Coordinates of C-alpha atoms and ligand atoms in Angstrom, one line a residue:
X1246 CA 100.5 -1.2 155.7
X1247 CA 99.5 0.9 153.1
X1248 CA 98.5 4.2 154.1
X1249 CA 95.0 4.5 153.1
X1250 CA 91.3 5.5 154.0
X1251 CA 88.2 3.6 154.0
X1252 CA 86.1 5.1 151.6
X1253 CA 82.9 4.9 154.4
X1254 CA 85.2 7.3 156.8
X1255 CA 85.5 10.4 154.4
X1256 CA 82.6 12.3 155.0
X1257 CA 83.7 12.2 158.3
X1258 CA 87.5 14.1 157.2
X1259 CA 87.7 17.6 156.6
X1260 CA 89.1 19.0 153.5
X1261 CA 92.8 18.1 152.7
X1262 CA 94.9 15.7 151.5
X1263 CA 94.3 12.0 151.3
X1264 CA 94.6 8.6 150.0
X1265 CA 92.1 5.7 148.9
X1266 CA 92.2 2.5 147.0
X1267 CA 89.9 0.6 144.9
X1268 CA 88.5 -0.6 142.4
X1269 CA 87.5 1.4 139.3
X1270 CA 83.7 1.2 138.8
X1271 CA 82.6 3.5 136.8
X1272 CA 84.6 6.5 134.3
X1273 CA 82.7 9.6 132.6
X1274 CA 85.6 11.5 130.6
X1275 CA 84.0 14.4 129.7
X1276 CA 85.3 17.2 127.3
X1277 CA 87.1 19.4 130.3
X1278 CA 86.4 17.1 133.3
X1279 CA 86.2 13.6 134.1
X1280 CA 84.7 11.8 136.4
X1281 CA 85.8 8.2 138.3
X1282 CA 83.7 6.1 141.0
X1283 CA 86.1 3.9 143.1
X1284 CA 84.7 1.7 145.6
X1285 CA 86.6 -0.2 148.3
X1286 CA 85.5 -2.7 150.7
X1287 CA 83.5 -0.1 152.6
X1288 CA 81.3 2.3 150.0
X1289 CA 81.9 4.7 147.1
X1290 CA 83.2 7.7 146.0
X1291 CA 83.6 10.3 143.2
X1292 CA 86.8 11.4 142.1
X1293 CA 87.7 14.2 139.9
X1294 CA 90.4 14.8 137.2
X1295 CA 93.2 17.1 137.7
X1296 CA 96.0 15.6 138.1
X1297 CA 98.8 12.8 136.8
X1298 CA 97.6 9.0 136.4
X1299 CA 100.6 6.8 136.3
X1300 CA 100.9 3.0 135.8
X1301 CA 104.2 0.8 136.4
X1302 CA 105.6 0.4 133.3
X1303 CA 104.2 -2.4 131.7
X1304 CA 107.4 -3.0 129.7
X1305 CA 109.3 -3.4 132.8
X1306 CA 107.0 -5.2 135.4
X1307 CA 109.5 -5.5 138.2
X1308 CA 110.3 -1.5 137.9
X1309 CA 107.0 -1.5 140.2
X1310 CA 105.1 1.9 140.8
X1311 CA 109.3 3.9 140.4
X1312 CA 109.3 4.2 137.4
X1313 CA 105.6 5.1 136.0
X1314 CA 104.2 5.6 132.9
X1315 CA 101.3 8.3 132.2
X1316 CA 98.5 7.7 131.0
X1317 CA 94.8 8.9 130.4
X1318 CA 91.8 8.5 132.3
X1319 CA 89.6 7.0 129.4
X1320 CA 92.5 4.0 130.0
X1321 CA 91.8 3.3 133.4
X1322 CA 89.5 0.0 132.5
X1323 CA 86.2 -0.7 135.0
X1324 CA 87.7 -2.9 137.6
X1325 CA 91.3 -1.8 137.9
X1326 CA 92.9 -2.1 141.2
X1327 CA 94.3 1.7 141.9
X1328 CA 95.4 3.7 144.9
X1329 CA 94.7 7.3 144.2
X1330 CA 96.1 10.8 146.3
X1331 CA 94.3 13.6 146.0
X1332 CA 92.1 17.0 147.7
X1333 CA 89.1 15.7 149.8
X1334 CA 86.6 18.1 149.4
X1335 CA 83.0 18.5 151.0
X1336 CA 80.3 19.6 148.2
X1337 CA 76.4 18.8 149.2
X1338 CA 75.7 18.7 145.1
X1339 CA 77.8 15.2 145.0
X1340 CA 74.9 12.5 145.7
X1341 CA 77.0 10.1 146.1
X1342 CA 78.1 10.8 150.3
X1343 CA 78.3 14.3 149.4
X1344 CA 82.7 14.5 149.4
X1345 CA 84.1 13.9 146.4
X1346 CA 88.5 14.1 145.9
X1347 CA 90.4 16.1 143.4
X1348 CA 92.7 13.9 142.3
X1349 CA 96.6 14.7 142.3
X1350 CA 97.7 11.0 141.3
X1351 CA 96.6 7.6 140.5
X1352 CA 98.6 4.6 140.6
X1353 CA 97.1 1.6 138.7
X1354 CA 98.0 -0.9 141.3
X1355 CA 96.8 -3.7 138.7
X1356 CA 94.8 -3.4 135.5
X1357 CA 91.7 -5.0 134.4
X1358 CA 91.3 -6.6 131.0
X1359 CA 88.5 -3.9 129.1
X1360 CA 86.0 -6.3 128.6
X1361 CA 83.6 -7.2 131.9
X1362 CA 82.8 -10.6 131.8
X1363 CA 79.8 -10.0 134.1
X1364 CA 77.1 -7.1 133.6
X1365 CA 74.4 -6.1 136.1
X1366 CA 71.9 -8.0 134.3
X1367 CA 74.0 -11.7 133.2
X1368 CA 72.1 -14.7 134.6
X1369 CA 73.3 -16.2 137.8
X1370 CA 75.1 -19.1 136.2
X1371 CA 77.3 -16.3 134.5
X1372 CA 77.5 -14.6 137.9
X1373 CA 78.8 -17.7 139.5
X1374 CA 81.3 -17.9 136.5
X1375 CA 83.0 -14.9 137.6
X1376 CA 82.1 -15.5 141.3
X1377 CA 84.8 -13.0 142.0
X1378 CA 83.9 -10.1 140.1
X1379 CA 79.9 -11.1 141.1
X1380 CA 80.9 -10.1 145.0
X1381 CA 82.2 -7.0 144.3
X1382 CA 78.5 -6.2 144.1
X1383 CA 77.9 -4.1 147.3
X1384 CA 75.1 -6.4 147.6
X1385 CA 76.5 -9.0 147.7
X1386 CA 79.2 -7.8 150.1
X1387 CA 76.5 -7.1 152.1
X1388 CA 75.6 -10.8 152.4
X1389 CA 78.5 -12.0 153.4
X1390 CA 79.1 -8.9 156.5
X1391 CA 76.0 -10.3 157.4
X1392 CA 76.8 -13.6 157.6
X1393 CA 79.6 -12.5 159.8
X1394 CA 77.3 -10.5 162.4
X1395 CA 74.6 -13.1 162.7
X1396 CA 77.6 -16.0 163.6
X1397 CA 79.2 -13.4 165.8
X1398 CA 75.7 -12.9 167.9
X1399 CA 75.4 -16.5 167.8
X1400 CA 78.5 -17.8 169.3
X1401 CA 78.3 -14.8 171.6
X1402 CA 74.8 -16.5 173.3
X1403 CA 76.9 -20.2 173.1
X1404 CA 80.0 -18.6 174.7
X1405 CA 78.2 -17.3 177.3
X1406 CA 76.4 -20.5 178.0
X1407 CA 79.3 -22.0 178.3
X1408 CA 78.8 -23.6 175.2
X1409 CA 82.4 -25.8 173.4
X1410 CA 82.8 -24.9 169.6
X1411 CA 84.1 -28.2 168.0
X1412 CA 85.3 -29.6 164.8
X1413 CA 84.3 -33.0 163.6
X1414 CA 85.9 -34.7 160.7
X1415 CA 83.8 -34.4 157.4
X1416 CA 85.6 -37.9 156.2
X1417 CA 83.7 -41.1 158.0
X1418 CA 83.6 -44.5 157.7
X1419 CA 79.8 -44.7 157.4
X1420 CA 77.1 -42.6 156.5
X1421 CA 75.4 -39.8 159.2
X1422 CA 71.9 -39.5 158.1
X1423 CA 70.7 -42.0 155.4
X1424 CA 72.3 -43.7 152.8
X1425 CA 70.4 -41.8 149.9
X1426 CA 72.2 -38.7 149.5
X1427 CA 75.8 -39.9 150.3
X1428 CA 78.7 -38.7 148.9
X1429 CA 81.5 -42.0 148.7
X1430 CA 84.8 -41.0 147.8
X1431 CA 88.1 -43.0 147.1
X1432 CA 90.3 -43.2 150.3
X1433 CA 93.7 -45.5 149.7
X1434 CA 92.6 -49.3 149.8
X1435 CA 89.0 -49.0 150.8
X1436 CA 86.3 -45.8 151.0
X1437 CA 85.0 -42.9 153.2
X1438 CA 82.1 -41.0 153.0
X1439 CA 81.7 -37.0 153.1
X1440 CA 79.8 -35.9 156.6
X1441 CA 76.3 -35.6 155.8
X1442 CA 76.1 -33.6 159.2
X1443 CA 78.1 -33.7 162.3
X1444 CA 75.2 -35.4 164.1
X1445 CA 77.1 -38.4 165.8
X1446 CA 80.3 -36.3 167.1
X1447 CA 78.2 -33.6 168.2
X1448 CA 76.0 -36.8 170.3
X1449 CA 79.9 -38.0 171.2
X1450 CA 80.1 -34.9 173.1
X1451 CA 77.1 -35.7 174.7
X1452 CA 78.8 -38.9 176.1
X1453 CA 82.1 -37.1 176.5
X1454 CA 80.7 -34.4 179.5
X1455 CA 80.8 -31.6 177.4
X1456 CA 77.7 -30.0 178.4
X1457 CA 76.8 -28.3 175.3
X1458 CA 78.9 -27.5 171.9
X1459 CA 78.5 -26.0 169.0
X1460 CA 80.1 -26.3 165.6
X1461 CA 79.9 -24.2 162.3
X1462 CA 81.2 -26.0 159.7
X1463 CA 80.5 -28.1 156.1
X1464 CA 78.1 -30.6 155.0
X1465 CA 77.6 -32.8 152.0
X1466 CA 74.8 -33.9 149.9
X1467 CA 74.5 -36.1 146.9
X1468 CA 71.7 -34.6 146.5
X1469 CA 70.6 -34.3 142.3
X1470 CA 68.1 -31.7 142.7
X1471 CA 68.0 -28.3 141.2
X1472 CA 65.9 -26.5 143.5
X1473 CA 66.7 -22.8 145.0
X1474 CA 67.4 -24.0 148.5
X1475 CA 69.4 -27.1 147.9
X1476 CA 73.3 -27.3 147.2
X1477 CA 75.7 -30.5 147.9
X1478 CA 78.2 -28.4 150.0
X1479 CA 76.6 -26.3 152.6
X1480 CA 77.5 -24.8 155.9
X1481 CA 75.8 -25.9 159.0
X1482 CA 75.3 -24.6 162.3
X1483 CA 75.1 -27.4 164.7
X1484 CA 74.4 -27.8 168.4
X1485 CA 73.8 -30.1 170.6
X1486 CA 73.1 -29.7 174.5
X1487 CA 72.8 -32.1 177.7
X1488 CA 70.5 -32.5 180.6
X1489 CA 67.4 -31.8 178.4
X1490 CA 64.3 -33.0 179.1
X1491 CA 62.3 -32.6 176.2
X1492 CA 62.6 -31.3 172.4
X1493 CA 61.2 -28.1 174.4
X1494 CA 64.7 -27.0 175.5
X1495 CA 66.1 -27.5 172.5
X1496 CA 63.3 -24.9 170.4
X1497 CA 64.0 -22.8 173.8
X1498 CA 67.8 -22.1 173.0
X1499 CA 66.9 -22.4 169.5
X1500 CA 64.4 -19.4 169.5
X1501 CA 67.2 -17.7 171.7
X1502 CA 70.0 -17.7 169.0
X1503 CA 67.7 -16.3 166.0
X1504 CA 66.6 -13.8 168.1
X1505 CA 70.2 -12.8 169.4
X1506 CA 71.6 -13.2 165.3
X1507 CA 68.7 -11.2 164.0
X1508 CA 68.4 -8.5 166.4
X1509 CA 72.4 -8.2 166.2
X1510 CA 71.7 -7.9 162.1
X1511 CA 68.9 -5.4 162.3
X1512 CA 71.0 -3.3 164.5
X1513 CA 74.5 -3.0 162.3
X1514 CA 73.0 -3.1 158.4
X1515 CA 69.0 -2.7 159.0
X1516 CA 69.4 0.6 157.4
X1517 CA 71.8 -0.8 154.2
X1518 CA 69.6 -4.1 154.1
X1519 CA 66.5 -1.6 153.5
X1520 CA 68.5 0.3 150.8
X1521 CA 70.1 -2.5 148.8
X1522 CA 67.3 -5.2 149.3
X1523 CA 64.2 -3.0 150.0
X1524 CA 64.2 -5.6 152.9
X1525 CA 62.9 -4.8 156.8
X1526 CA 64.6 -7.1 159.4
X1527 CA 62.4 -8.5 161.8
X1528 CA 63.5 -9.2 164.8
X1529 CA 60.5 -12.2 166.1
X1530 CA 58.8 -12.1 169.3
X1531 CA 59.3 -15.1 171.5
X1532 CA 58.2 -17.8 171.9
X1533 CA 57.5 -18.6 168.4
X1534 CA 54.3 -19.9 167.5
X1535 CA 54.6 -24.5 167.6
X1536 CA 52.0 -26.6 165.8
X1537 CA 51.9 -30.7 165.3
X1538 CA 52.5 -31.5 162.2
X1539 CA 49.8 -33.0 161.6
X1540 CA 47.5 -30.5 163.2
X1541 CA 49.5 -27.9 160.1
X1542 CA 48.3 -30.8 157.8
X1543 CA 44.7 -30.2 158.7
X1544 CA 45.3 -26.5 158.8
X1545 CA 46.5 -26.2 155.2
X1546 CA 44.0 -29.1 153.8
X1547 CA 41.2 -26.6 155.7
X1548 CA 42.5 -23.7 153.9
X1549 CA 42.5 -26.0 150.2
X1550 CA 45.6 -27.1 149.7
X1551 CA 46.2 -31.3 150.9
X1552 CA 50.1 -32.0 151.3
X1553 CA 50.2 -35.0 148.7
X1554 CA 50.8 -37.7 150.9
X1555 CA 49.4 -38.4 154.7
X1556 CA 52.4 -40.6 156.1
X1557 CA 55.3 -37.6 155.0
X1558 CA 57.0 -34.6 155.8
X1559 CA 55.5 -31.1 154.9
X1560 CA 56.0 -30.2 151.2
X1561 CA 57.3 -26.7 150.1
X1562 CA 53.9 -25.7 149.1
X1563 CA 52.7 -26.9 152.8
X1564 CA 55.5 -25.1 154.1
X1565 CA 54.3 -21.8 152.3
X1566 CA 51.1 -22.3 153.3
X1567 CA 51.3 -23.2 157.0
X1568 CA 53.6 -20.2 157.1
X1569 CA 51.3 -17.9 155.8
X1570 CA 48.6 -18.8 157.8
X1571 CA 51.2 -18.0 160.9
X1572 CA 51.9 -14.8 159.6
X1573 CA 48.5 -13.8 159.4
X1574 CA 47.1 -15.4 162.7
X1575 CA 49.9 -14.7 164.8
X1576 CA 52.0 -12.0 162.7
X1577 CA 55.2 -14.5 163.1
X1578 CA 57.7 -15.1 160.7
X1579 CA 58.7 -18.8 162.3
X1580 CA 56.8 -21.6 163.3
X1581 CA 58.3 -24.6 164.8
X1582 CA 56.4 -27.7 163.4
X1583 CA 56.5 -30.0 166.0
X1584 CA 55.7 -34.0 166.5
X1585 CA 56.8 -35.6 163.6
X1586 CA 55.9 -39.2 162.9
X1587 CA 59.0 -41.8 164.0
X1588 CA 58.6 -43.2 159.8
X1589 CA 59.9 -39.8 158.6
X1590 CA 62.3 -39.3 161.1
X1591 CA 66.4 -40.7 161.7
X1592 CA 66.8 -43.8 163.7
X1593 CA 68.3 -41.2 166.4
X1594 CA 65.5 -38.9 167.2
X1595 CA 63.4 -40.2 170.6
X1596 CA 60.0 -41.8 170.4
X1597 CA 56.9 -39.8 172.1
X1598 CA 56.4 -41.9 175.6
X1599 CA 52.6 -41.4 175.0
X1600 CA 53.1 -42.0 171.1
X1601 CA 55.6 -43.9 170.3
X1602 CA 54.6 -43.3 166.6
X1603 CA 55.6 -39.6 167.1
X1604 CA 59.2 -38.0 167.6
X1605 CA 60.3 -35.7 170.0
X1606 CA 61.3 -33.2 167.2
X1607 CA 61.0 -30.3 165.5
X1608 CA 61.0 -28.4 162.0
X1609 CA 61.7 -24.9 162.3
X1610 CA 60.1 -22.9 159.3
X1611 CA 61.4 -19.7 158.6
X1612 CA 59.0 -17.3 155.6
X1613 CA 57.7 -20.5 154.6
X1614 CA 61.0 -22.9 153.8
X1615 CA 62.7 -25.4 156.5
X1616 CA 65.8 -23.8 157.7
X1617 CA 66.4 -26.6 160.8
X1618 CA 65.4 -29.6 161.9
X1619 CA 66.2 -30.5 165.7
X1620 CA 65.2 -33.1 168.3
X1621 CA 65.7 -35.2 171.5
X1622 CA 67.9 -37.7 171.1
X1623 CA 67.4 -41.7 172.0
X1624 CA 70.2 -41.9 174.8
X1625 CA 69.5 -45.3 175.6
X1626 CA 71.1 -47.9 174.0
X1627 CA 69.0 -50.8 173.8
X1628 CA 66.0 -48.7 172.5
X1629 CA 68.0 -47.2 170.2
X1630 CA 69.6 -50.1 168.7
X1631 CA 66.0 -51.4 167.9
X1632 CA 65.4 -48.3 166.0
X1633 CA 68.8 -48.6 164.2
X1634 CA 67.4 -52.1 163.4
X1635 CA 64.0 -51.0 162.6
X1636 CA 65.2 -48.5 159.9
X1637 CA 67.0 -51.1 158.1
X1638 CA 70.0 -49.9 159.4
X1639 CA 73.6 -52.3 160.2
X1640 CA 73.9 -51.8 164.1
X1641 CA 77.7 -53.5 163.2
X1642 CA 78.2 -50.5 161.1
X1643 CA 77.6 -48.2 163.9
X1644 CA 79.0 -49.8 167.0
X1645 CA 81.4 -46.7 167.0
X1646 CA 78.5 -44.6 167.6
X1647 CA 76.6 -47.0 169.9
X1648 CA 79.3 -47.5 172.4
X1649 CA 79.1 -43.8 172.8
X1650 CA 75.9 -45.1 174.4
X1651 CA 76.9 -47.7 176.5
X1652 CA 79.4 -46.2 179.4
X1653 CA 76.9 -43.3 180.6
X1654 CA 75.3 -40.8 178.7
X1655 CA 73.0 -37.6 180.0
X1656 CA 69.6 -37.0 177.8
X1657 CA 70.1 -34.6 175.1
X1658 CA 68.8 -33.0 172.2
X1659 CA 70.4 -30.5 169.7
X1660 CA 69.6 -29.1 165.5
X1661 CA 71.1 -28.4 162.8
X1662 CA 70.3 -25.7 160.7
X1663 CA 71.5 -24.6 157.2
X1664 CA 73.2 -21.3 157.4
X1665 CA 73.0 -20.4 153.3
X1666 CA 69.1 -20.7 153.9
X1667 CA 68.9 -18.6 157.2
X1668 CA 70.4 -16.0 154.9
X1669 CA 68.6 -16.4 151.9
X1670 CA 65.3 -16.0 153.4
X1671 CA 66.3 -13.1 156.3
X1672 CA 67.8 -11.0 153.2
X1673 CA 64.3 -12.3 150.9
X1674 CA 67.1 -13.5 148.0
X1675 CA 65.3 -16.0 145.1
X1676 CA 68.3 -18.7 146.0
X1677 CA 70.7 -19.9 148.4
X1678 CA 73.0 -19.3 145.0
X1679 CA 72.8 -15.8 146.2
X1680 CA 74.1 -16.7 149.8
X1681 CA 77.0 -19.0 149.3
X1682 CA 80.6 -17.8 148.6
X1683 CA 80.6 -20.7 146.5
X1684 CA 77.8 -22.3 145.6
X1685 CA 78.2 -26.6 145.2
X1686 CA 75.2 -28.1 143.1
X1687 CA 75.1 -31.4 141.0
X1688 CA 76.7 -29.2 137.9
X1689 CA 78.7 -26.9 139.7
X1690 CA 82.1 -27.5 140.9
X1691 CA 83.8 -24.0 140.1
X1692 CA 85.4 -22.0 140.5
Ligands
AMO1048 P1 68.6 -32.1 158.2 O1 68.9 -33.2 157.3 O2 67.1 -31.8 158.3 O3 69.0 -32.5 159.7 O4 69.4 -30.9 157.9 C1 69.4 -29.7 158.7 C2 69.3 -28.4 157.9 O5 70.3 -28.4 157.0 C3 69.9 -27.7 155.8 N1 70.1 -28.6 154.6 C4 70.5 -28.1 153.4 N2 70.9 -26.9 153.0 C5 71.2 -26.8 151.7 N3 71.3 -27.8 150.8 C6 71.0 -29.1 151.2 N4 71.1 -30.1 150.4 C7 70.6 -29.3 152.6 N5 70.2 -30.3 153.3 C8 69.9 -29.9 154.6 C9 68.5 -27.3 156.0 C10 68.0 -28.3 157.0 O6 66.9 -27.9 157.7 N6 71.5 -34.0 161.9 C11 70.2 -33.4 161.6 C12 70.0 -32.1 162.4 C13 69.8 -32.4 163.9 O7 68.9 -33.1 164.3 O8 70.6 -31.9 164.7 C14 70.2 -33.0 160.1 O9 71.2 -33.0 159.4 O10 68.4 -26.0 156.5

């Protein structure tokens, strides 16, 4: 490995000799000094010039870093990839971590064309263009470290449960959810379908005696909207758990993991989150506040605003709403919406014993947009062949799935829940655009 420090551990270093690498961000060449920010993966740093600035001699490529050329600072182009030795020195006037390095030599690892294709302020379709260059943002690094942190805390609570992380294929032979929305692609003599969701191999696992599993992984969408929190690729967090008695256990564990991801985020980048975003991380108090659905309904419609239709889901301005009625009655930032109508539901979910017009399931609303949607699951197989049937649905189509029914299952329940939006609205961004490495819509397949 190269020998090198992380930017984020000089201020730590006393004075001497050292080396970093980075990109170029910024150069100020001055009439008797010059100035360079590098950044790396971990923060920023002023360098000063003094010294020699070599490049591998572009004549010869394979003469490497041997046989360098010289050249000027004013040449070293914003985005360059160079590794630079120099004099670490402490001075409290630098603002930016108050070190800066006297530089003996640069190498120009790699050079970067002069003109930036991107600039601070280019719209996000020209950001997603040069997706690359876009993530050298520190904000947008940010994102994706906390991405990392909030699965890491997550698993941590599964594996500790005893929880099994699976993978289940994305290419089926029929669709998961509905048939609106389905993907169909080409597959030798006949055709497959992309995974809408994992939902009937994480219910397989049900039937298979895994207790309770968990998977991370992709889902597709044909979905031709536009809107800020809908893509046709995005990553889902699924789980799925037996012996429950009720959608209750579910929105238990459920409840469990966003508090064990969020306090896990607030504690490693609350502070840069506040910087870069301006954002506060809240870590909610449990349990979270649960209302009916149709109690929200009459909640919102008593506050002025009637979600357009009686027999369907909450809308996004009904989601705003409710949520902001939570916020100010309970000072939460989720609410699970709870008892959902069978009509607006999957075939899967289980009927209400009382109300068999009602679900055992949930909406989880997090700052006023669904990030989940979870539930108890129909285990028995008569009952939920009938609801297969009553929802228009083949039963031949999915005897695969209904024979996972028919040689002993335990009760169950499980959700899914959209990563890119969990992050989206924890880090207050305008899109999940924002949160995706790379973003899939209906016009967007690169890069
Ligand atoms: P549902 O269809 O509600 O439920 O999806 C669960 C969650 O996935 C996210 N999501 C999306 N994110 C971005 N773009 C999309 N087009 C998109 N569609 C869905 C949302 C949503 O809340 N199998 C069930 C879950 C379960 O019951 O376990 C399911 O897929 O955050």
């Amino acid at each position: 490995m190269l020998e090198r420090v992380l930017i984020k551990d000089l201020a730590a270093r006393e004075d001497g000799p050292v080396t970093v690498s980075g990109w170029v961000e910024k150069v100020r060449d001055q009439k008797f000094v010059q100035f360079v920010v590098l950044r790396d993966e971990s923060g920023a740093v002023q360098l000063v010039n003094g010294g020699v600035l070599r490049e591998a001699d572009p004549e010869n490529p394979r003469s490497d870093i041997l046989v360098p050329r010289t050249l000027t600072i004013s040449e070293l182009t914003h985005g360059s990839f160079v590794t630079v030795t120099g004099e670490l020195q402490h001075n409290e006037r630098v603002k930016l971590g108050g070190v800066e390095i006297q530089i003996d030599e640069i190498t120009v690892v790699t050079k970067a064309l002069p003109e930036n294709p991107v600039a601070d302020d280019s719209n996000i379709d020209v950001r997603l263009d040069w997706r690359f260059l876009d993530l050298r943002r520190p904000e947008q690094n940010l994102v994706f470290r906390v991405q990392t942190t909030f699965l890491h805390a997550l698993r941590q609570v599964w594996v500790d449960r005893g929880f099994i992380e699976i993978q289940t294929p994305k290419l089926m032979a029929s669709a998961s959810e509905s048939r609106a929305e389905l993907f169909e692609v080409e597959y030798f003599e006949g055709k497959a379908f992309l995974a809408q969701s994992p939902q009937f191999f994480k219910q397989m696992a049900q039937a298979a005696g895994f207790g309770g599993i968990f998977e991370v992984g992709p889902a597709f969408r044909a979905d031709p909207s536009f809107t800020s929190r809908h893509a046709t690729e995005f990553t889902s967090i699924d789980a799925e758990m037996s012996w429950v008695e009720s959608h209750e256990d579910v929105m238990n564990l459920h409840e469990e993991l966003m508090v064990a991801g969020l306090t896990a985020v607030k504690e490693k980048h609350g502070e840069e989150i506040s910087k870069l975003f301006g954002v506060e991380i809240e870590v909610p108090a449990r349990p979270f506040p649960r209302i009916p659905l149709a109690e929200a309904k009459e909640i919102v419609k008593a506050e002025g605003y009637e979600v357009p239709r009686a027999d369907a889901d909450m809308d996004p301005e009904g989601e705003r709403r409710i949520a902001a009625h939570v916020r100010e009655k309970y000072g939460h930032d989720f609410v699970f919406l709870t008892d959902y109508a069978a009509s607006i539901r999957p075939f899967y979910h289980m009927l209400n014993a009382e109300d068999p017009s009602l679900t055992k399931s949930y909406d989880l609303i997090y700052r006023g947009t669904e990030i989940s949607t979870g539930a108890q699951r129909e285990h028995r197989v008569e009952l939920l062949e009938e609801q297969a049937k009553a929802k228009g649905m083949d039963p031949a189509e999915l005897s695969f799935y209904l024979d996972f029914f028919r040689y002993g299952v335990p009760t169950h329940g499980g959700f899914g829940m959209g990563l890119n939006r969990v992050l989206m609205l924890m880090l207050h961004q305008p899109s999940i655009r924002e949160t995706t490495y790379l973003f899939r819509g209906p016009n967007r397949l690169l890069p």
